[in-house]
Amino acid sequence: MALNLVRVPISEQDAKERARNFKEVCLGYTEEEAVAEASRCLNCKKPLCVSMCPVSINIPEFIQHVKNKEFAEAAKSVAKYSALPAVCGRVCPQELQCESKCVLGNKGEAVAIGKLERFVADWSRENNVDLSAKEESKGKKVAVIGSGPAGLTCAGDLAKRGYDVTIFEALHEAGGVLVYGIPEFRLPKDTVVKHEVENVKKLGVKIETNVVVGRTVTIDQLLEEEGFDAVFVGSGAGLPKFMGIPGENFNGVFSANEYLTRTNLMKAFKDDHSTPIRVGNKVAVVGGGNVAMDAVRTALRLGADEAHIVYRRSESELPARIEEVHHAKEEGVILDLLVNPTEIIADEKGNVCGMKCVRMELGEPDESGRRRPTVIEGSEFILDVDTVIMSLGTSPNPLIPATTKGLDINKRKCIVAEEETGLTSKERVYAGGDAVTGAATVILAMGAGKNAAAAIDEFLSK
Amino acid sequence: MYKIVEKKQLAPQIFLMDIEAPRVAKSALPGQFIIVKMDEKGERLPLTICDYDLERGTITIVVQALGCSTKEMMKYEVGDYFADFVGPLGQPSEFVHENIEEVKNKKMLFVAGGVGTAPVYPQVKWLHEHGIEADVIIGAKTKELVILEEEMKAVSGTTYVATDDGSYGFKGLVTNLIEELVLNQGKKYDLVVAIGPMIMMKFVCKTTEKLGINTIVSLNPIMVDGTGMCGACRVTVDGETRFACVDGPEFDGHKVNFDEAMRRSGMYKTEEIDKECKLGGTK
């Protein structure tokens, strides 16, 4: 059999057109395209792709179903391992995970595993495939804190195992970063995210929104007064970092979280929603991760004339997904690389009117193996911008540890939990996702939710 | 969904509402706030808790119809529902956690400006329930804007009223009345708590600084989530950036950068007007 080393191309919205709308950029495979792409898979005996998937989806199995046009079977196969395939197919950094070890990648292009997973999930949604098979009730209650990827996965897995699960969510809508962080043009909310949340509800999971654990109710109250047998904390890492440079509180400086929450969760870009947003004509986003790419591309879509990424290292160090950087460049985002802000300047009314920056060069690699950027003397200049969005990463919110007796955190404010099980320093309390690791990826959070569900099941079955 | 079980007009454009929210009522303490979102397309509005009733499972809020959303809120009647109602948020007032005997030794003066009288009420009431009678100044532009006077009198030591135009009580600003009480009437206070418009809190702090009285203010910056995840509500206190929704809303008034806080509060003036027009306007 001849190897087919070239990927079936996927259709996308035209770059110029999409840079001004919030519709999804990538349009996904058709049935024929998906079957053709699936046919490239060699169905390896020892599939390395599976070893690189944090939730160990049986990748060759579902791809063979696609190849045979058994799409419902493919969806059921994926559902055994993942509660959010339509999300992961879209937002996982596959180039670092499953697709990085695909043997076809040695000589040509890896199988488009993410795009196939997305196809299967979208097909099963459009064709109403029932994925809600579950075991008999175990008569025990588990509380899940946070409805992001970790919480949804943990809740879904526990419900499948017969537990009575309630998710407590602080915001008015379930989904965590999937609803407030990742924009519509990468992850449609009404179709994809809502549907995946519905799938978790169909398993019998109850979702109580508007409950801030640590304020509205505490973990100790859930365990002692409300009769929960165990708790999983998947509260994420939502606390934004700022640089601490002068001028950061001028009008026109935002955290990426605020900018994205106003747009994605509150739909400030729609005229009939009442939350306002300040767009800016010339926008600089400081940072180089996925959130920075989301913010800068959002700024363009809101109507900014110019949108810059300001990043202190070079392009090869950008932590964002390659596909997103590529999309951003196509849409006209300007990359100001090896540049670092030192001060934000404002006019007499306190509105941002520029950002002082210095140019950087990369020195020797540090302990982490990354080349350390150092300032080039005398390189100071002013970037002409009226809006600055800080996307420097986030850390876990201290609210839950601060209000839960006996729950240990480390010096990065992350909850301390066993890697395999998610068990914390407090009996019956498990944790996973960004609350434990600090800001990471959707799929790693799902993996942690999955492991914790297994550990909780084992503990409660004793 | 959260049911409106009572609605009362307190003054022109100022309404009181009791909202059924048992989980919030169970945990609420003086100094905390809630966020309400009226419907699917609404914005998240922070409002300070005015009262809470554990038995009825209700939270009392007082709203002044100032902008598009608060004007819309006034159209809601008893039996209607708000889509979302979350809380209690923020840190409770410091005295809640202090040794009650030490609090008893403090002479406290609460200064309430306009609709800020509503968040002062639960604090004074809490102290009253713990055997402490604090004094209160209610300040308003004119007589008909004075709210919750009777309620306040029932739980305070002495309640004074100041109106800008002298139509009721003391004629002048709350700052004039503070000076009158301390300098002319010889009243001694260990702590002032001021809640009201930013500009009022700023000038109360200037006055109390001169008089050497520690002062707590409750800041009301722009908020989105109210849980610490966005920093929209950031303020500079003692040279450091703090998030009012999680670190506050109460801070040492003498250390707050009010000019910055006021400037940030006006950030969305243009956008709000734009939106209001787009929404068809409820003006």
XYZ file of C-alpha atoms in Angstrom:
745
model
C 0.000 0.000 0.000
C 1.416 3.355 -1.017
C 1.763 5.907 1.755
C -0.277 9.042 1.283
C 1.888 11.724 2.840
C -0.305 14.738 2.138
C -3.208 15.773 4.323
C -6.661 16.335 2.857
C -6.903 20.136 2.972
C -9.627 21.682 5.101
C -11.706 24.632 4.035
C -11.561 27.906 5.915
C -13.281 31.255 5.710
C -11.348 33.726 3.572
C -8.831 35.571 5.765
C -9.886 39.107 4.817
C -13.542 38.395 5.289
C -13.254 36.433 8.548
C -10.971 39.029 10.175
C -14.124 41.159 10.537
C -16.655 38.591 11.707
C -17.033 36.211 14.653
C -18.001 33.153 12.606
C -15.869 30.048 12.883
C -12.646 30.257 10.861
C -12.197 26.560 10.131
C -15.212 25.041 8.401
C -14.401 21.377 9.074
C -14.307 18.298 6.857
C -17.185 17.051 4.742
C -18.025 13.323 4.966
C -16.015 12.578 1.801
C -13.015 14.583 2.996
C -13.115 12.923 6.422
C -13.242 9.444 4.888
C -10.331 10.308 2.588
C -8.259 11.681 5.458
C -9.134 8.696 7.677
C -7.931 6.369 4.930
C -4.410 7.713 5.377
C -4.184 6.254 8.899
C -1.943 3.169 8.943
C -3.814 1.664 11.929
C -0.526 1.021 13.746
C -0.320 -2.015 16.046
C 1.350 0.068 18.725
C -0.249 3.467 18.114
C 2.048 6.190 19.418
C -0.686 8.795 18.847
C -2.740 7.249 21.699
C 0.212 7.469 24.087
C 0.342 11.219 23.496
C -3.374 11.865 24.104
C -3.953 12.938 27.740
C -7.291 11.060 27.843
C -5.993 8.103 25.758
C -8.679 8.127 23.067
C -8.467 4.924 20.978
C -7.469 6.952 17.929
C -6.949 4.159 15.361
C -10.279 2.592 16.366
C -12.376 5.700 15.802
C -10.476 6.576 12.630
C -11.126 3.109 11.174
C -14.852 3.654 11.853
C -14.660 6.941 9.949
C -12.848 5.232 7.102
C -15.723 2.708 6.959
C -18.306 5.515 7.121
C -19.505 4.215 10.538
C -19.725 7.718 11.974
C -22.055 6.906 14.888
C -19.742 4.061 15.924
C -16.817 6.469 15.708
C -18.611 8.933 18.002
C -19.382 6.203 20.548
C -15.758 5.102 20.498
C -14.534 8.650 21.218
C -17.220 9.175 23.897
C -15.752 6.307 25.915
C -12.703 8.463 26.580
C -13.692 12.101 26.072
C -16.684 14.155 27.194
C -15.799 17.127 24.985
C -14.599 15.898 21.579
C -16.043 18.803 19.568
C -14.057 21.126 21.820
C -10.793 19.171 21.866
C -10.842 18.573 18.139
C -10.838 22.343 17.801
C -8.578 23.649 20.557
C -6.035 20.961 21.495
C -2.418 21.701 20.475
C -2.360 18.470 18.464
C 1.069 19.244 17.027
C 2.442 18.736 20.558
C 0.182 15.814 21.430
C -1.432 13.031 19.373
C -0.263 14.260 15.970
C 3.343 14.770 17.143
C 4.018 11.017 17.230
C 1.982 9.946 14.172
C 4.397 7.859 12.069
C 3.263 9.553 8.881
C 4.679 12.731 10.332
C 8.202 11.314 9.995
C 8.107 11.522 6.211
C 5.148 13.737 5.503
C 2.118 15.178 7.237
C 0.630 13.499 10.320
C -2.973 12.296 10.101
C -5.302 15.202 10.963
C -6.500 13.497 14.152
C -7.918 16.675 15.677
C -9.890 17.554 12.566
C -11.250 13.994 12.362
C -12.259 14.028 16.024
C -14.022 17.333 15.378
C -15.756 15.870 12.337
C -17.015 12.888 14.332
C -18.285 15.062 17.187
C -19.998 17.540 14.860
C -21.561 14.684 12.875
C -22.910 13.031 16.015
C -24.394 16.338 17.174
C -26.054 17.010 13.830
C -27.379 13.451 13.700
C -28.463 13.232 17.363
C -26.384 10.207 18.307
C -27.197 9.197 21.894
C -23.997 9.000 23.936
C -25.595 8.889 27.373
C -25.076 5.250 28.335
C -24.493 4.938 32.085
C -24.352 2.463 34.989
C -26.925 1.880 37.706
C -27.172 4.452 40.526
C -24.635 4.026 43.318
C -26.677 6.223 45.684
C -23.756 8.531 46.462
C -23.370 12.259 45.905
C -20.363 14.077 44.499
C -19.970 17.868 44.212
C -17.891 19.264 41.360
C -16.678 22.842 41.686
C -16.300 24.624 38.386
C -17.862 23.728 35.047
C -14.768 24.102 32.881
C -13.161 21.200 31.003
C -11.874 19.502 34.196
C -15.193 19.733 36.020
C -17.353 18.718 33.049
C -15.164 15.684 32.368
C -15.034 14.602 36.004
C -18.795 15.082 36.377
C -19.543 13.220 33.150
C -17.341 10.275 34.100
C -18.801 10.041 37.601
C -22.363 10.188 36.258
C -21.545 7.381 33.834
C -20.342 5.357 36.824
C -23.698 5.870 38.576
C -23.025 8.798 40.921
C -25.412 11.644 41.707
C -23.346 14.659 40.593
C -23.934 18.396 41.087
C -21.669 20.977 39.466
C -21.384 24.381 41.178
C -20.459 27.219 38.817
C -19.689 30.813 39.834
C -20.671 32.454 36.547
C -24.142 32.508 35.031
C -23.242 30.034 32.317
C -21.492 26.664 32.377
C -18.305 25.952 30.414
C -15.526 27.896 32.136
C -12.873 29.051 29.688
C -14.877 27.451 26.874
C -17.532 30.162 27.256
C -15.675 33.196 28.596
C -12.193 32.699 27.165
C -11.982 30.970 23.807
C -13.713 33.114 21.157
C -16.616 32.186 18.884
C -14.396 32.130 15.801
C -12.442 29.182 17.249
C -15.170 27.557 19.296
C -18.824 28.361 18.547
C -20.803 28.709 21.782
C -24.445 28.111 20.861
C -23.802 25.000 18.849
C -20.641 23.314 20.071
C -20.147 24.337 23.711
C -23.827 24.358 24.723
C -24.301 20.955 23.135
C -21.365 19.415 24.989
C -22.695 20.844 28.262
C -26.125 19.394 27.367
C -24.524 15.995 26.798
C -23.126 16.085 30.332
C -26.582 17.067 31.660
C -28.148 14.165 29.754
C -26.047 11.875 31.921
C -28.018 13.227 34.885
C -25.508 15.816 36.074
C -27.139 18.844 37.747
C -25.542 22.244 37.188
C -26.103 25.042 39.727
C -24.881 28.332 38.276
C -24.317 31.533 40.302
C -22.712 29.656 43.191
C -19.293 30.975 44.199
C -17.748 28.267 46.342
C -15.870 30.020 49.121
C -18.521 32.746 49.301
C -22.007 31.389 48.594
C -21.173 28.045 50.200
C -17.957 26.440 51.433
C -16.488 23.016 50.716
C -16.862 22.143 54.395
C -20.580 22.984 54.208
C -20.987 20.828 51.096
C -19.390 17.876 52.891
C -20.875 18.371 56.339
C -24.289 19.979 55.742
C -25.320 19.124 52.204
C -24.439 15.437 52.311
C -21.863 15.187 49.548
C -19.588 12.170 49.872
C -16.709 13.716 47.919
C -15.754 16.971 46.200
C -13.762 17.619 43.039
C -12.251 21.101 42.687
C -11.844 22.185 39.073
C -11.883 25.904 39.664
C -9.183 26.710 37.120
C -6.617 29.487 37.062
C -8.596 32.596 36.354
C -6.665 35.300 38.195
C -4.984 37.589 35.647
C -1.394 38.760 35.994
C -0.304 42.303 35.285
C 3.271 43.438 34.552
C 3.588 45.886 37.403
C 4.896 48.610 35.069
C 3.885 52.273 35.472
C 0.600 53.303 33.856
C -1.123 49.922 33.968
C -4.274 51.364 35.532
C -4.824 54.016 32.860
C -8.086 53.852 30.928
C -7.610 51.555 27.965
C -5.516 48.887 29.701
C -7.309 45.560 30.127
C -6.507 42.055 31.196
C -7.138 39.610 28.361
C -9.644 37.947 30.695
C -11.727 41.121 30.917
C -11.549 41.825 27.186
C -12.482 38.254 26.284
C -15.169 37.905 28.980
C -16.903 41.042 27.782
C -16.822 39.742 24.221
C -17.409 36.004 24.602
C -19.521 35.596 27.715
C -21.313 38.948 27.726
C -21.463 39.246 23.912
C -20.508 42.913 23.967
C -19.937 42.714 20.208
C -23.671 42.233 19.637
C -25.759 45.402 19.553
C -28.686 43.911 21.460
C -26.590 42.935 24.501
C -26.065 45.623 27.116
C -22.457 45.026 28.212
C -20.204 47.682 26.636
C -16.661 47.209 25.333
C -14.004 49.708 24.394
C -12.549 48.610 21.091
C -9.600 50.873 20.412
C -8.169 51.811 17.038
C -4.628 50.643 17.627
C -4.464 47.715 19.972
C -1.402 46.029 21.462
C -1.688 42.641 23.118
C 1.237 41.851 25.389
C 2.051 38.123 25.452
C 2.397 35.201 23.050
C 0.114 32.426 24.222
C -3.232 31.221 22.890
C -5.047 33.791 25.000
C -2.955 36.580 23.450
C -3.822 35.310 19.956
C -7.506 35.128 20.899
C -7.446 38.691 22.260
C -5.625 40.210 19.287
C -7.884 38.524 16.747
C -10.920 39.596 18.792
C -9.702 43.212 18.672
C -9.552 43.047 14.853
C -13.053 41.633 14.688
C -14.374 44.344 16.999
C -13.101 46.876 14.470
C -9.557 47.880 15.462
C -7.527 49.339 12.574
C -4.280 47.851 13.809
C -3.684 44.927 16.119
C -0.229 44.034 17.439
C 1.229 41.136 19.355
C 4.047 42.386 21.579
C 6.222 39.476 22.699
C 9.626 39.521 24.345
C 10.993 36.413 22.663
C 11.093 35.428 18.968
C 8.489 33.700 16.825
C 9.837 30.196 17.412
C 9.250 30.597 21.165
C 5.605 31.721 20.834
C 3.663 29.373 23.126
C 0.430 29.648 21.069
C -0.776 26.878 18.766
C 0.918 27.077 15.366
C -2.462 27.092 13.608
C -3.603 30.146 15.583
C -0.400 32.104 14.926
C -0.772 31.256 11.243
C -4.418 32.391 11.263
C -3.559 35.596 13.102
C -0.883 36.493 10.555
C -3.232 35.777 7.658
C -5.802 38.107 9.222
C -3.320 40.968 9.388
C -2.083 40.858 12.979
C 1.295 42.587 13.292
C 3.904 40.673 15.308
C 6.263 42.905 17.284
C 8.733 40.264 18.389
C 11.678 40.681 20.768
C 9.906 43.708 22.209
C 9.042 44.318 25.871
C 6.874 47.123 27.352
C 8.337 49.254 30.131
C 5.634 51.875 30.682
C 2.166 52.813 29.480
C 1.618 56.470 28.765
C -1.644 58.411 28.727
C -3.012 61.816 27.769
C -4.173 64.402 30.303
C -7.540 62.593 30.652
C -5.850 59.347 31.616
C -6.559 57.605 28.298
C -3.785 55.410 26.893
C -1.919 57.101 24.040
C 1.233 55.002 23.720
C 3.408 52.285 25.184
C 7.115 52.663 25.909
C 8.979 49.544 24.834
C 12.540 48.239 24.568
C 13.962 45.801 22.032
C 15.309 42.490 23.265
C 17.859 39.928 22.122
C 18.055 36.274 23.083
C 20.959 35.274 25.282
C 22.118 31.870 26.483
C 19.537 29.213 27.386
C 18.527 29.274 31.075
C 17.840 26.298 33.387
C 14.497 25.692 31.651
C 16.300 25.452 28.305
C 14.676 28.598 26.945
C 16.936 31.399 25.701
C 16.676 34.291 28.096
C 15.723 37.637 26.551
C 17.875 40.601 27.543
C 17.354 44.298 26.876
C 19.312 45.976 24.050
C 20.730 49.163 25.566
C 19.414 52.387 24.058
C 16.665 50.663 22.076
C 13.721 52.408 23.744
C 10.841 53.488 21.510
C 7.161 54.344 21.781
C 4.552 52.100 20.178
C 1.620 54.204 18.987
C -1.417 52.483 20.566
C -4.596 53.519 22.389
C -5.490 50.152 23.915
C -3.278 47.651 25.712
C -4.378 44.141 26.596
C -2.251 42.244 29.096
C -2.085 38.541 28.352
C 0.699 37.407 30.646
C -0.926 34.309 32.009
C -3.152 33.610 34.970
C -2.852 31.967 38.359
C -5.402 30.091 40.497
C -7.933 32.112 42.439
C -7.092 31.929 46.185
C -10.753 31.972 47.259
C -11.276 28.218 47.669
C -8.007 27.401 49.504
C -8.535 30.471 51.724
C -11.954 29.243 52.859
C -11.323 25.492 53.100
C -9.773 24.116 56.280
C -6.806 21.847 55.608
C -6.490 22.369 51.859
C -2.807 22.921 51.085
C -1.452 25.103 48.286
C 2.100 25.492 46.975
C 4.088 28.679 46.526
C 2.510 29.279 43.107
C -0.929 29.298 44.845
C -1.831 26.009 43.148
C -3.733 23.348 45.074
C -1.440 20.458 46.023
C -2.855 17.185 44.670
C -1.528 13.698 43.912
C -0.774 13.426 40.221
C -2.414 10.037 39.662
C -5.577 10.540 41.698
C -6.021 14.255 42.289
C -6.381 13.645 46.047
C -5.593 16.821 48.007
C -4.318 17.226 51.558
C -7.955 17.096 52.696
C -9.856 13.838 52.929
C -12.650 13.370 50.354
C -11.479 16.454 48.410
C -9.906 15.961 44.980
C -8.638 18.600 42.543
C -7.425 18.822 38.977
C -6.870 21.015 35.951
C -5.455 24.536 36.086
C -6.311 24.855 39.809
C -3.535 22.301 40.385
C -1.128 22.864 37.471
C -1.557 26.587 36.831
C -2.712 27.679 33.369
C -2.348 24.755 30.940
C -4.514 23.204 28.216
C -8.124 22.072 27.913
C -7.138 18.467 27.291
C -4.773 18.269 30.282
C -7.586 19.555 32.487
C -9.849 16.875 31.032
C -7.242 14.218 31.724
C -7.048 15.344 35.336
C -10.842 15.320 35.649
C -10.910 11.808 34.258
C -8.239 10.491 36.630
C -9.944 12.088 39.618
C -13.296 10.552 38.647
C -11.656 7.101 38.632
C -10.018 7.773 42.003
C -13.241 9.085 43.558
C -15.084 6.008 42.270
C -12.458 3.729 43.787
C -12.555 5.580 47.114
C -16.355 5.589 47.344
C -16.617 1.925 46.281
C -14.516 0.739 49.229
C -34.257 32.304 38.301
C -34.621 34.632 41.259
C -38.048 35.929 42.236
C -38.781 39.506 43.252
C -40.945 39.212 46.382
C -41.175 42.870 47.351
C -40.719 46.228 45.652
C -40.990 49.656 47.273
C -40.234 53.122 45.995
C -38.044 54.992 48.485
C -37.511 58.202 46.536
C -37.856 59.404 42.963
C -35.726 56.950 40.918
C -34.745 54.904 44.003
C -36.322 51.508 44.586
C -35.954 48.747 47.143
C -36.419 45.124 46.156
C -36.386 41.851 48.083
C -35.071 39.010 45.983
C -35.510 35.326 46.777
C -31.994 33.874 46.861
C -31.733 31.456 49.819
C -28.107 30.456 49.290
C -27.004 34.091 49.211
C -29.124 35.027 52.237
C -27.623 32.174 54.238
C -24.047 33.428 53.795
C -24.431 37.208 53.505
C -22.603 39.514 55.911
C -22.415 43.325 56.196
C -20.129 44.920 53.625
C -20.678 42.334 50.910
C -22.370 42.759 47.543
C -24.202 40.758 44.899
C -24.224 40.771 41.103
C -27.512 40.696 39.250
C -28.121 40.009 35.569
C -31.677 40.734 34.583
C -32.072 38.607 31.479
C -30.166 36.720 28.826
C -28.867 39.844 27.107
C -28.308 41.919 30.213
C -25.063 43.042 31.786
C -23.788 41.984 35.209
C -24.538 44.752 37.715
C -22.873 44.876 41.137
C -25.132 46.091 43.972
C -24.345 46.252 47.657
C -26.470 44.142 49.980
C -28.866 46.322 51.967
C -30.373 43.624 54.158
C -30.751 39.855 54.362
C -33.374 37.606 55.884
C -32.325 34.049 56.577
C -35.845 32.824 57.331
C -37.434 34.183 54.169
C -34.278 33.446 52.184
C -34.245 36.940 50.747
C -31.704 39.647 49.985
C -32.695 43.311 49.928
C -31.164 45.565 47.284
C -31.665 49.266 46.694
C -31.292 50.553 43.161
C -31.060 54.040 41.769
C -32.125 54.292 38.139
C -29.114 56.022 36.613
C -28.273 54.218 33.384
C -29.800 51.971 30.795
C -29.772 48.781 32.877
C -30.934 50.249 36.187
C -33.799 52.025 34.403
C -34.749 48.694 32.867
C -34.609 47.089 36.310
C -37.208 49.537 37.596
C -39.751 48.007 35.230
C -39.549 44.667 37.058
C -42.459 44.059 39.440
C -43.201 41.708 42.337
C -43.522 38.188 40.923
C -41.055 38.828 38.088
C -37.725 37.035 38.006
C -34.119 38.034 37.482
C -32.166 35.525 35.407
C -29.057 35.586 37.588
C -28.270 36.702 41.119
C -24.910 35.756 42.609
C -23.250 36.378 45.931
C -22.434 37.249 48.556
C -19.265 38.677 47.003
C -16.328 40.605 48.445
C -14.980 40.678 51.979
C -17.352 41.387 54.845
C -16.690 44.538 56.886
C -13.671 44.140 59.127
C -15.582 44.447 62.412
C -17.468 41.221 61.617
C -14.257 39.284 62.263
C -12.855 41.440 65.060
C -13.112 40.770 68.769
C -16.533 42.134 69.650
C -15.326 43.602 72.972
C -12.732 45.652 71.102
C -15.330 46.827 68.611
C -17.510 47.918 71.527
C -14.769 50.269 72.672
C -14.753 52.069 69.326
C -16.923 55.077 68.686
C -18.056 54.792 65.077
C -19.608 57.259 62.670
C -21.166 56.074 59.420
C -21.438 58.565 56.596
C -23.950 57.600 53.912
C -24.286 59.490 50.662
C -27.514 59.147 48.663
C -28.220 55.566 47.659
C -25.086 54.673 49.696
C -27.425 54.739 52.689
C -28.552 51.260 51.653
C -25.172 49.517 52.169
C -24.591 51.433 55.420
C -27.799 50.022 56.879
C -26.757 46.333 57.307
C -23.518 47.405 58.988
C -25.243 49.631 61.525
C -27.907 46.973 62.041
C -25.285 44.267 62.627
C -23.560 46.457 65.231
C -26.921 47.193 66.901
C -27.628 43.457 67.119
C -24.254 43.085 68.852
C -25.031 45.834 71.347
C -23.173 48.664 69.647
C -24.881 51.961 68.780
C -23.055 53.811 66.021
C -23.874 57.323 64.823
C -24.942 57.902 61.245
C -24.982 60.834 58.862
C -27.340 60.486 55.911
C -26.488 62.956 53.173
C -28.656 63.801 50.181
C -29.097 66.583 47.641
C -32.571 67.407 48.870
C -35.251 66.160 51.308
C -37.097 63.829 48.955
C -33.870 61.900 48.221
C -33.284 60.958 51.871
C -33.902 57.213 52.155
C -34.143 54.648 54.971
C -34.130 57.337 57.676
C -36.635 55.586 59.969
C -34.969 52.192 59.501
C -31.604 53.718 60.334
C -32.883 55.535 63.414
C -34.187 52.231 64.767
C -30.717 50.677 64.803
C -28.304 53.590 65.311
C -27.219 55.810 68.186
C -27.967 59.179 66.642
C -28.896 59.589 62.990
C -28.239 63.016 61.471
C -29.493 64.168 58.106
C -27.711 66.672 55.893
C -29.163 68.085 52.689
C -27.227 70.186 50.199
C -30.093 72.679 49.896
C -31.086 72.677 53.557
C -34.603 71.422 52.775
C -34.266 68.930 55.653
C -31.898 68.601 58.596
C -28.464 70.164 58.500
C -27.857 72.466 55.514
C -24.659 71.576 53.745
C -22.456 68.672 52.693
C -21.750 65.642 54.865
C -18.193 66.924 55.273
C -19.520 70.147 56.785
C -21.610 68.122 59.212
C -18.645 65.931 60.216
C -16.676 69.081 61.048
C -19.663 70.534 62.889
C -20.001 67.394 65.042
C -16.314 66.958 65.805
C -15.076 70.532 66.015
C -18.113 72.381 67.387
C -20.104 69.750 69.255
C -17.090 67.963 70.672
C -18.038 64.482 69.419
C -15.204 61.983 69.391
C -14.977 59.205 66.811
C -12.376 56.446 66.461
C -13.568 55.336 63.055
C -15.546 56.763 60.158
C -17.115 54.506 57.541
C -18.113 56.383 54.381
C -20.200 54.898 51.589
C -21.583 56.873 48.681
C -20.495 58.442 45.414
C -16.729 58.319 44.799
C -16.463 62.114 45.009
C -18.181 62.173 48.411
C -15.913 59.446 49.793
C -12.868 61.325 48.531
C -13.844 64.511 50.353
C -14.908 62.689 53.510
C -11.404 61.179 53.544
C -9.810 64.609 53.116
C -11.842 65.886 56.057
C -11.179 62.934 58.358
C -7.484 63.010 57.501
C -7.352 66.566 58.803
C -9.298 65.492 61.881
C -7.073 62.455 62.374
C -9.866 59.850 62.228
C -9.286 56.482 60.550
C -11.703 56.028 57.668
C -13.016 53.040 55.767
C -14.646 53.470 52.366
C -16.584 51.001 50.217
C -15.475 51.408 46.607
C -17.832 50.938 43.683
C -15.694 50.589 40.551
C -16.749 49.001 37.255
C -17.062 45.226 37.607
C -17.686 42.334 35.261
C -17.457 38.957 37.000
C -17.003 40.086 40.607
C -14.957 36.992 41.494
C -11.403 38.187 40.784
C -10.926 36.866 37.279
C -10.723 40.041 35.204
C -9.335 43.027 37.094
C -11.862 45.509 35.682
C -12.400 46.707 39.264
C -8.738 47.292 40.038
C -7.881 50.243 42.255
C -4.652 51.583 43.685
C -4.496 51.395 47.478
C -1.311 52.437 49.244
C 0.506 52.346 45.889
C -0.534 48.775 45.112
C -3.042 47.427 42.629
C -5.934 45.657 44.357
C -9.092 44.070 42.965
C -12.086 45.653 44.721
C -14.287 42.586 44.142
C -12.080 40.177 46.102
C -9.727 42.326 48.208
C -12.485 44.837 48.988
C -14.864 46.503 48.408
C -13.842 48.153 51.717
C -10.422 49.784 52.007
C -8.551 52.290 54.158
C -9.881 55.492 52.639
C -6.747 57.489 53.385
C -4.731 55.159 51.133
C -7.075 55.027 48.122
C -6.135 56.797 44.891
C -9.551 58.396 44.317
C -8.614 60.405 41.241
C -7.614 57.241 39.422
C -10.700 55.409 40.687
C -13.016 58.181 39.486
C -11.320 58.321 36.112
C -11.677 54.567 35.661
C -15.364 54.736 36.620
C -16.001 56.991 33.647
C -14.279 54.651 31.197
C -17.403 53.457 29.408
C -19.379 56.725 29.314
C -19.365 56.898 25.503
C -19.923 53.201 24.981
C -22.822 53.161 27.431
C -24.575 55.960 25.595
C -23.966 54.189 22.270
C -25.391 50.972 23.620
C -28.371 52.741 25.098
C -29.223 54.166 21.691
C -28.737 50.806 20.053
C -30.945 49.145 22.617
C -33.723 51.513 21.698
C -33.185 53.582 24.811
C -35.171 53.410 27.996
C -34.554 57.045 28.811
